[in-house]
mmCIF file of C-alpha atoms in Angstrom:
data_model
loop_
_atom_site.group_PDB
_atom_site.id
_atom_site.type_symbol
_atom_site.label_atom_id
_atom_site.label_comp_id
_atom_site.label_asym_id
_atom_site.label_seq_id
_atom_site.Cartn_x
_atom_site.Cartn_y
_atom_site.Cartn_z
ATOM 1 C CA ASP A 170 90.451 125.780 110.411
ATOM 2 C CA ASP A 171 92.025 129.169 110.376
ATOM 3 C CA ALA A 172 95.148 128.085 109.065
ATOM 4 C CA ALA A 173 93.407 126.102 106.206
ATOM 5 C CA VAL A 174 91.186 129.689 105.428
ATOM 6 C CA THR A 175 94.170 131.630 105.755
ATOM 7 C CA LYS A 176 95.781 129.473 103.051
ATOM 8 C CA GLU A 177 92.998 129.802 100.691
ATOM 9 C CA ASP A 178 92.754 133.225 101.234
ATOM 10 C CA ALA A 179 96.578 133.568 100.538
ATOM 11 C CA LEU A 180 95.583 131.259 97.407
ATOM 12 C CA GLN A 181 93.054 133.346 96.243
ATOM 13 C CA ARG A 182 94.877 136.399 96.767
ATOM 14 C CA ASP A 183 98.079 134.984 94.704
ATOM 15 C CA ILE A 184 95.002 133.900 91.667
ATOM 16 C CA GLU A 185 94.222 137.345 91.272
ATOM 17 C CA ASP A 186 97.186 139.001 91.282
ATOM 18 C CA THR A 187 98.609 136.958 88.838
ATOM 19 C CA LEU A 188 95.363 137.131 86.454
ATOM 20 C CA SER A 189 95.713 140.871 86.835
ATOM 21 C CA TYR A 190 99.422 140.922 86.008
ATOM 22 C CA ILE A 191 98.505 138.370 82.690
ATOM 23 C CA GLU A 192 95.869 140.578 81.750
ATOM 24 C CA GLU A 193 98.055 143.775 81.871
ATOM 25 C CA HIS A 194 100.640 141.806 79.785
ATOM 26 C CA ASP A 195 97.622 141.005 77.356
ATOM 27 C CA ALA A 196 96.528 144.869 76.909
ATOM 28 C CA THR A 197 100.334 145.491 76.240
ATOM 29 C CA LEU A 198 100.764 142.579 73.608
ATOM 30 C CA ARG A 199 97.629 143.144 71.998
ATOM 31 C CA ASP A 200 99.031 146.537 71.471
ATOM 32 C CA TYR A 201 102.314 145.040 69.812
ATOM 33 C CA GLU A 202 99.972 142.652 67.762
ATOM 34 C CA GLN A 203 98.218 145.537 66.429
ATOM 35 C CA LEU A 204 101.740 147.142 65.948
ATOM 36 C CA ALA A 205 103.023 144.392 63.920
ATOM 37 C CA ALA A 206 99.658 144.152 61.772
ATOM 38 C CA ASP A 207 99.861 147.536 61.009
ATOM 39 C CA TYR A 208 103.673 147.276 59.847
ATOM 40 C CA ALA A 209 102.223 143.985 57.800
ATOM 41 C CA HIS A 210 99.866 146.469 55.746
ATOM 42 C CA TYR A 211 102.672 148.614 54.961
ATOM 43 C CA GLU A 212 105.263 146.478 53.733
ATOM 44 C CA GLN A 213 102.700 144.993 51.593
ATOM 45 C CA HIS A 214 101.185 148.047 50.199
ATOM 46 C CA LEU A 215 105.074 148.940 49.874
ATOM 47 C CA ASP A 216 105.695 145.483 47.778
ATOM 48 C CA MET A 217 108.177 144.704 50.826
ATOM 49 C CA GLU A 218 108.312 141.007 52.043
ATOM 50 C CA VAL A 219 106.139 141.126 55.160
ATOM 51 C CA THR A 220 108.379 140.130 58.771
ATOM 52 C CA GLU A 221 107.199 137.566 60.506
ATOM 53 C CA TYR A 222 106.840 138.125 63.983
ATOM 54 C CA GLU A 223 107.861 134.769 65.443
ATOM 55 C CA ARG A 224 108.798 136.186 69.039
ATOM 56 C CA LEU A 225 105.534 137.658 68.801
ATOM 57 C CA THR A 226 103.596 134.676 68.414
ATOM 58 C CA ASP A 227 105.356 132.650 70.992
ATOM 59 C CA THR A 228 104.761 135.173 73.871
ATOM 60 C CA ARG A 229 100.947 135.199 72.557
ATOM 61 C CA ASN A 230 101.059 131.417 72.823
ATOM 62 C CA ASP A 231 102.850 131.443 76.294
ATOM 63 C CA LEU A 232 100.691 133.680 77.819
ATOM 64 C CA ASN A 233 97.438 132.189 76.815
ATOM 65 C CA VAL A 234 98.468 129.160 77.505
ATOM 66 C CA LYS A 235 99.410 130.576 81.206
ATOM 67 C CA HIS A 236 96.467 132.725 81.444
ATOM 68 C CA GLU A 237 94.185 129.011 80.426
ATOM 69 C CA LEU A 238 96.371 127.690 83.440
ATOM 70 C CA TRP A 239 95.424 130.784 86.134
ATOM 71 C CA THR A 240 91.614 130.786 85.251
ATOM 72 C CA GLY A 241 91.864 126.749 85.679
ATOM 73 C CA VAL A 242 92.990 127.217 89.101
ATOM 74 C CA GLN A 243 90.827 129.862 89.455
ATOM 75 C CA SER A 244 87.839 128.023 88.342
ATOM 76 C CA PHE A 245 88.722 124.926 90.271
ATOM 77 C CA VAL A 246 89.261 126.321 93.559
ATOM 78 C CA SER A 247 85.927 128.075 93.312
ATOM 79 C CA ARG A 248 84.042 124.435 92.480
ATOM 80 C CA MET A 249 86.066 122.572 95.144
ATOM 81 C CA ARG A 250 84.409 125.228 97.636
ATOM 82 C CA GLU A 251 80.957 125.217 95.904
ATOM 83 C CA TRP A 252 81.069 121.068 95.905
ATOM 84 C CA ARG A 253 82.420 120.997 99.861
ATOM 85 C CA GLN A 254 79.373 122.931 100.767
ATOM 86 C CA CYS A 255 76.989 120.557 98.907
ATOM 87 C CA THR A 256 75.607 117.610 100.553
ATOM 88 C CA LEU A 257 76.346 114.138 98.581
ATOM 89 C CA ASP A 258 72.429 114.454 97.026
ATOM 90 C CA ALA A 259 72.714 117.925 95.999
ATOM 91 C CA LEU A 260 75.909 117.441 93.750
ATOM 92 C CA ASP A 261 75.682 117.085 90.103
ATOM 93 C CA GLN A 262 77.841 114.101 88.869
ATOM 94 C CA GLU A 263 77.576 114.460 85.615
ATOM 95 C CA GLU A 264 79.015 118.020 85.562
ATOM 96 C CA MET A 265 81.541 116.962 88.397
ATOM 97 C CA GLN A 266 82.790 114.572 86.184
ATOM 98 C CA ALA A 267 83.052 117.006 83.021
ATOM 99 C CA ALA A 268 84.559 119.359 85.109
ATOM 100 C CA LEU A 269 87.383 116.990 85.958
ATOM 101 C CA LYS A 270 87.644 115.959 82.698
ATOM 102 C CA ASN A 271 88.176 119.487 81.646
ATOM 103 C CA TYR A 272 90.577 120.141 84.510
ATOM 104 C CA ILE A 273 92.760 116.853 83.691
ATOM 105 C CA LYS A 274 92.904 118.230 79.840
ATOM 106 C CA LEU A 275 93.966 121.364 81.431
ATOM 107 C CA VAL A 276 96.536 119.911 83.350
ATOM 108 C CA GLY A 277 98.354 117.537 80.397
ATOM 109 C CA LYS A 278 98.014 120.848 78.114
ATOM 110 C CA CYS A 279 99.630 122.893 80.319
ATOM 111 C CA SER A 280 102.495 120.334 81.279
ATOM 112 C CA ARG A 281 103.205 119.743 77.816
ATOM 113 C CA TYR A 282 103.458 123.211 77.020
ATOM 114 C CA MET A 283 105.480 123.903 79.371
ATOM 115 C CA ALA A 284 107.201 120.745 79.442
ATOM 116 C CA ALA A 285 110.610 122.060 80.850
ATOM 117 C CA THR A 286 109.415 123.916 83.707
ATOM 118 C CA ALA A 287 106.429 121.868 84.190
ATOM 119 C CA GLU A 288 108.197 119.910 87.420
ATOM 120 C CA HIS A 289 109.109 123.156 88.421
ATOM 121 C CA HIS A 290 105.739 125.353 88.093
ATOM 122 C CA GLU A 291 104.168 125.434 91.596
ATOM 123 C CA CYS A 292 101.079 126.449 89.462
ATOM 124 C CA ILE A 293 100.762 123.151 87.500
ATOM 125 C CA GLN A 294 101.812 120.906 90.564
ATOM 126 C CA TYR A 295 98.963 122.542 92.508
ATOM 127 C CA LEU A 296 96.564 121.725 89.762
ATOM 128 C CA LYS A 297 97.743 118.684 89.263
ATOM 129 C CA ARG A 298 97.809 117.040 92.498
ATOM 130 C CA HIS A 299 94.688 118.351 93.542
ATOM 131 C CA VAL A 300 92.601 117.579 90.400
ATOM 132 C CA MET A 301 94.458 113.630 90.912
ATOM 133 C CA GLN A 302 92.753 114.105 94.530
ATOM 134 C CA LEU A 303 89.432 114.683 92.825
ATOM 135 C CA LYS A 304 89.753 112.059 90.709
ATOM 136 C CA LYS A 305 90.454 109.285 92.981
ATOM 137 C CA CYS A 306 87.635 110.407 95.431
ATOM 138 C CA MET A 307 85.261 110.533 92.229
ATOM 139 C CA PRO A 308 83.723 106.432 93.200
ATOM 140 C CA LEU A 309 83.258 106.865 96.501
ATOM 141 C CA VAL A 310 81.243 110.427 95.823
ATOM 142 C CA GLN A 311 79.387 108.225 93.266
ATOM 143 C CA HIS A 312 79.046 105.242 95.345
ATOM 144 C CA LEU A 313 77.868 107.527 98.151
ATOM 145 C CA SER A 314 75.934 109.223 96.284
ATOM 146 C CA SER A 315 73.669 106.268 94.454
ATOM 147 C CA PRO A 316 69.931 105.701 95.467
ATOM 148 C CA CYS A 317 70.871 102.388 96.513
#
C-alpha cells in the first residue's frame, strides 16, 4: 500500500529531523552546563555563594525526556516493522513482552513529565495509541504462536 509506505517514510523523516534538532540543542546545552560548572568552580575559589542554575537543570531534564520519547518512538517503529515481517513462529514473545513493558513505561513517564501538554503532544499520543494496540494484540499473538 503506497499510502502506508509514504506515511511511514514521512514519520521516519520526522523522527530523524526531530532527533537531529534535539542533538543540536543537546550540544549547546552541554556547553552551557560546562560554563555553569566553570562559574561554580570560580565562585567556590573566590569564597562566593555558588549560583544554582535551576533553569539550566529544568532544560536538561526536559531535553532528556524529549530525547527519550523520540528515540523510543524510533525504536518502536523499527521493531514494529521487524515484527510485521516475521512469521509468528519466528517472533520472540518474551522479547516482545519486555519491549512492550518498556514502551508502556516510557509512555507513562513522558505523559507524567509533560502532563500539561501530553494530550496535545502528537508524539506521545502516537506512541500511546500504537503501544496500546500492540498490547491488545499480544494475547492473540501468543495464542496463535503456541504449538498446541
